[in-house]
Amino acid sequence: DKTMIKVHTPSSGRSELKMYDITGKLLLHKSLDCEPGWNDFLIGKDDLNVKGMIYYEVEFSGNRAIKKMLIL
């Protein structure tokens, strides 16, 4: 019912998580105040009311990573 997206940050700061469906529609936007090291975004099934393939983007200090996720 929940998943964790781990983010490694070299310093303290704000990290942003954005989740999109395959058409590019924004489904979720969360912010997290990070400490140096590993930090976790916790996403519950209630946060996303979709099934199928989605894309998520994590941004910290101008750096971005984009990944895919399959929600069953």
Coordinates of N, CA, C and O in Angstrom, one line a residue:
D1 N 0.8 -1.2 0.0 CA 0.0 0.0 0.0 C 0.8 1.3 0.0 O 0.3 2.3 -0.2
K2 N 2.2 1.1 0.3 CA 3.0 2.3 0.3 C 4.3 1.9 -0.4 O 4.7 0.8 -0.5
T3 N 5.0 2.9 -0.9 CA 6.3 2.8 -1.5 C 7.2 3.9 -1.0 O 6.7 5.0 -0.7
M4 N 8.5 3.7 -1.0 CA 9.5 4.7 -0.6 C 10.4 5.0 -1.7 O 10.9 4.1 -2.3
I5 N 10.6 6.2 -2.0 CA 11.5 6.7 -3.0 C 12.7 7.3 -2.2 O 12.5 8.3 -1.5
K6 N 13.9 6.7 -2.4 CA 15.0 7.1 -1.6 C 15.8 8.2 -2.5 O 16.0 8.0 -3.7
V7 N 16.3 9.2 -1.8 CA 17.1 10.3 -2.4 C 18.3 10.5 -1.6 O 18.3 10.6 -0.4
H8 N 19.5 10.4 -2.3 CA 20.7 10.7 -1.6 C 21.2 12.1 -1.9 O 21.3 12.5 -3.1
T9 N 21.4 12.9 -0.8 CA 21.7 14.3 -1.0 C 23.1 14.6 -0.4 O 23.4 14.0 0.7
P10 N 24.0 15.3 -1.0 CA 25.3 15.6 -0.4 C 25.3 16.7 0.7 O 26.2 16.8 1.5
S11 N 24.2 17.4 0.8 CA 24.1 18.5 1.8 C 22.6 18.7 2.2 O 21.7 18.1 1.6
S12 N 22.4 19.5 3.1 CA 21.0 19.9 3.5 C 20.4 20.7 2.5 O 21.0 21.5 1.8
G13 N 19.0 20.6 2.3 CA 18.3 21.4 1.4 C 17.0 20.8 1.1 O 16.6 19.7 1.6
R14 N 16.2 21.4 0.2 CA 14.9 21.0 -0.2 C 15.0 20.2 -1.4 O 15.6 20.6 -2.4
S15 N 14.3 19.0 -1.4 CA 14.2 18.2 -2.5 C 12.7 18.1 -3.0 O 11.8 18.2 -2.1
E16 N 12.5 18.1 -4.3 CA 11.1 18.1 -4.8 C 10.9 16.7 -5.6 O 11.7 16.2 -6.3
L17 N 9.7 16.2 -5.4 CA 9.2 15.0 -6.1 C 8.0 15.3 -6.8 O 7.0 15.9 -6.3
K18 N 8.0 15.0 -8.1 CA 6.8 15.3 -9.0 C 6.5 13.9 -9.7 O 7.4 13.3 -10.2
M19 N 5.3 13.6 -9.7 CA 4.8 12.3 -10.4 C 3.8 12.7 -11.5 O 2.9 13.5 -11.3
Y20 N 4.0 12.1 -12.7 CA 3.2 12.4 -13.9 C 2.7 11.1 -14.4 O 3.3 10.0 -14.4
D21 N 1.5 11.2 -15.1 CA 1.0 10.0 -15.8 C 1.7 10.1 -17.2 O 2.5 10.9 -17.5
I22 N 1.3 9.1 -18.1 CA 2.1 9.0 -19.4 C 1.7 10.1 -20.3 O 2.5 10.3 -21.3
T23 N 0.7 10.9 -20.1 CA 0.4 12.0 -20.9 C 1.1 13.3 -20.4 O 1.0 14.3 -21.1
G24 N 1.8 13.2 -19.3 CA 2.5 14.4 -18.7 C 1.7 15.2 -17.7 O 2.1 16.2 -17.2
K25 N 0.5 14.7 -17.4 CA -0.3 15.4 -16.3 C 0.3 15.2 -15.0 O 0.6 14.0 -14.6
L26 N 0.5 16.3 -14.2 CA 1.0 16.2 -12.9 C 0.0 15.5 -11.9 O -1.1 16.0 -11.8
L27 N 0.4 14.5 -11.3 CA -0.4 13.7 -10.3 C -0.1 14.1 -8.9 O -1.0 14.0 -8.1
L28 N 1.1 14.4 -8.6 CA 1.5 14.6 -7.2 C 2.8 15.4 -7.2 O 3.7 15.3 -8.0
H29 N 2.8 16.3 -6.2 CA 4.0 17.2 -6.0 C 4.3 17.2 -4.5 O 3.4 17.6 -3.7
K30 N 5.4 16.7 -4.1 CA 5.8 16.8 -2.6 C 7.2 17.4 -2.5 O 8.0 17.3 -3.3
S31 N 7.4 18.0 -1.3 CA 8.7 18.6 -1.0 C 9.2 18.0 0.3 O 8.4 17.5 1.1
L32 N 10.5 17.9 0.4 CA 11.1 17.3 1.6 C 12.3 18.0 2.0 O 13.2 18.3 1.1
D33 N 12.4 18.4 3.3 CA 13.6 19.1 3.8 C 14.6 17.9 4.1 O 14.4 17.1 5.0
C34 N 15.7 17.9 3.3 CA 16.6 16.8 3.4 C 17.9 17.1 4.2 O 18.3 18.3 4.3
E35 N 18.4 16.1 4.9 CA 19.7 16.2 5.5 C 20.7 15.5 4.7 O 20.3 14.7 3.8
P36 N 22.0 15.7 4.9 CA 23.0 15.0 4.1 C 22.8 13.5 4.2 O 22.6 13.0 5.3
G37 N 22.9 12.7 3.1 CA 22.8 11.3 3.2 C 21.5 10.9 2.5 O 20.9 11.6 1.7
W38 N 21.0 9.7 3.0 CA 19.7 9.2 2.4 C 18.5 9.8 3.0 O 18.4 9.9 4.3
N39 N 17.5 10.1 2.2 CA 16.3 10.7 2.6 C 15.1 9.9 1.9 O 15.4 9.4 0.8
D40 N 13.9 9.9 2.5 CA 12.9 9.1 1.9 C 11.6 9.9 1.7 O 11.1 10.6 2.6
F41 N 11.1 9.7 0.5 CA 9.7 10.2 0.2 C 8.8 9.0 0.3 O 9.0 8.0 -0.3
L42 N 7.8 9.1 1.2 CA 6.9 8.0 1.4 C 5.6 8.3 0.6 O 5.0 9.4 0.9
I43 N 5.2 7.4 -0.3 CA 4.0 7.6 -1.1 C 3.1 6.5 -0.8 O 3.4 5.3 -0.9
G44 N 1.8 6.9 -0.4 CA 0.8 5.9 -0.1 C -0.1 5.7 -1.3 O -0.2 6.6 -2.2
K45 N -0.8 4.6 -1.3 CA -1.8 4.3 -2.4 C -2.8 5.4 -2.5 O -3.3 5.7 -3.6
D46 N -3.2 6.0 -1.4 CA -4.2 7.1 -1.4 C -3.7 8.4 -2.0 O -4.4 9.2 -2.4
D47 N -2.3 8.6 -2.1 CA -1.7 9.8 -2.7 C -1.9 9.8 -4.2 O -2.0 10.8 -4.8
L48 N -1.9 8.6 -4.8 CA -2.1 8.4 -6.2 C -3.3 7.6 -6.5 O -3.3 6.4 -6.2
N49 N -4.3 8.1 -7.2 CA -5.4 7.3 -7.5 C -5.4 6.9 -9.0 O -6.3 7.1 -9.7
V50 N -4.3 6.2 -9.3 CA -4.1 5.8 -10.7 C -3.5 4.4 -10.7 O -2.9 3.9 -9.7
K51 N -3.5 3.7 -11.8 CA -2.9 2.4 -12.0 C -2.2 2.5 -13.4 O -2.6 3.2 -14.3
G52 N -1.1 1.7 -13.5 CA -0.3 1.7 -14.7 C 1.0 2.4 -14.6 O 1.5 2.6 -13.5
M53 N 1.6 2.8 -15.7 CA 2.9 3.4 -15.8 C 2.8 4.9 -15.4 O 2.0 5.6 -16.0
I54 N 3.7 5.3 -14.5 CA 3.9 6.7 -14.3 C 5.3 7.1 -14.3 O 6.2 6.2 -14.3
Y55 N 5.6 8.3 -14.4 CA 7.0 8.8 -14.3 C 7.1 9.7 -13.1 O 6.2 10.4 -12.7
Y56 N 8.3 9.6 -12.5 CA 8.5 10.5 -11.3 C 9.9 11.2 -11.5 O 10.8 10.7 -12.1
E57 N 9.9 12.4 -11.1 CA 11.1 13.3 -11.2 C 11.5 13.7 -9.8 O 10.6 14.2 -9.0
V58 N 12.7 13.6 -9.4 CA 13.3 14.1 -8.2 C 14.3 15.1 -8.5 O 15.2 14.9 -9.3
E59 N 14.2 16.3 -7.8 CA 15.1 17.4 -8.0 C 15.7 17.8 -6.7 O 15.0 18.0 -5.7
F60 N 17.0 18.1 -6.7 CA 17.7 18.6 -5.6 C 18.8 19.5 -6.1 O 19.7 19.0 -6.9
S61 N 18.8 20.7 -5.6 CA 19.9 21.6 -5.9 C 20.2 21.7 -7.4 O 21.4 21.7 -7.8
G62 N 19.2 21.8 -8.2 CA 19.4 21.9 -9.7 C 19.6 20.6 -10.4 O 19.7 20.6 -11.7
N63 N 19.8 19.5 -9.7 CA 20.0 18.2 -10.4 C 18.7 17.5 -10.4 O 18.0 17.4 -9.4
R64 N 18.4 16.8 -11.5 CA 17.1 16.1 -11.7 C 17.4 14.6 -12.1 O 18.4 14.4 -12.8
A65 N 16.6 13.7 -11.6 CA 16.5 12.3 -12.1 C 15.1 12.0 -12.4 O 14.2 12.4 -11.7
I66 N 14.9 11.3 -13.5 CA 13.5 10.9 -14.0 C 13.5 9.4 -14.1 O 14.4 8.8 -14.7
K67 N 12.6 8.8 -13.5 CA 12.4 7.3 -13.5 C 11.0 6.9 -13.8 O 10.1 7.7 -13.7
K68 N 10.8 5.6 -14.1 CA 9.5 5.1 -14.3 C 9.0 4.2 -13.1 O 9.9 3.7 -12.4
M69 N 7.7 4.1 -12.9 CA 7.2 3.3 -11.9 C 5.9 2.6 -12.4 O 5.1 3.3 -13.1
L70 N 5.7 1.4 -12.1 CA 4.5 0.7 -12.4 C 3.6 0.5 -11.2 O 4.1 0.0 -10.2
I71 N 2.4 1.0 -11.3 CA 1.5 0.9 -10.1 C 0.4 -0.1 -10.5 O -0.3 0.0 -11.5
L72 N 0.3 -1.1 -9.6 CA -0.7 -2.2 -9.9 C -1.9 -2.0 -9.1 O -1.9 -1.4 -8.0

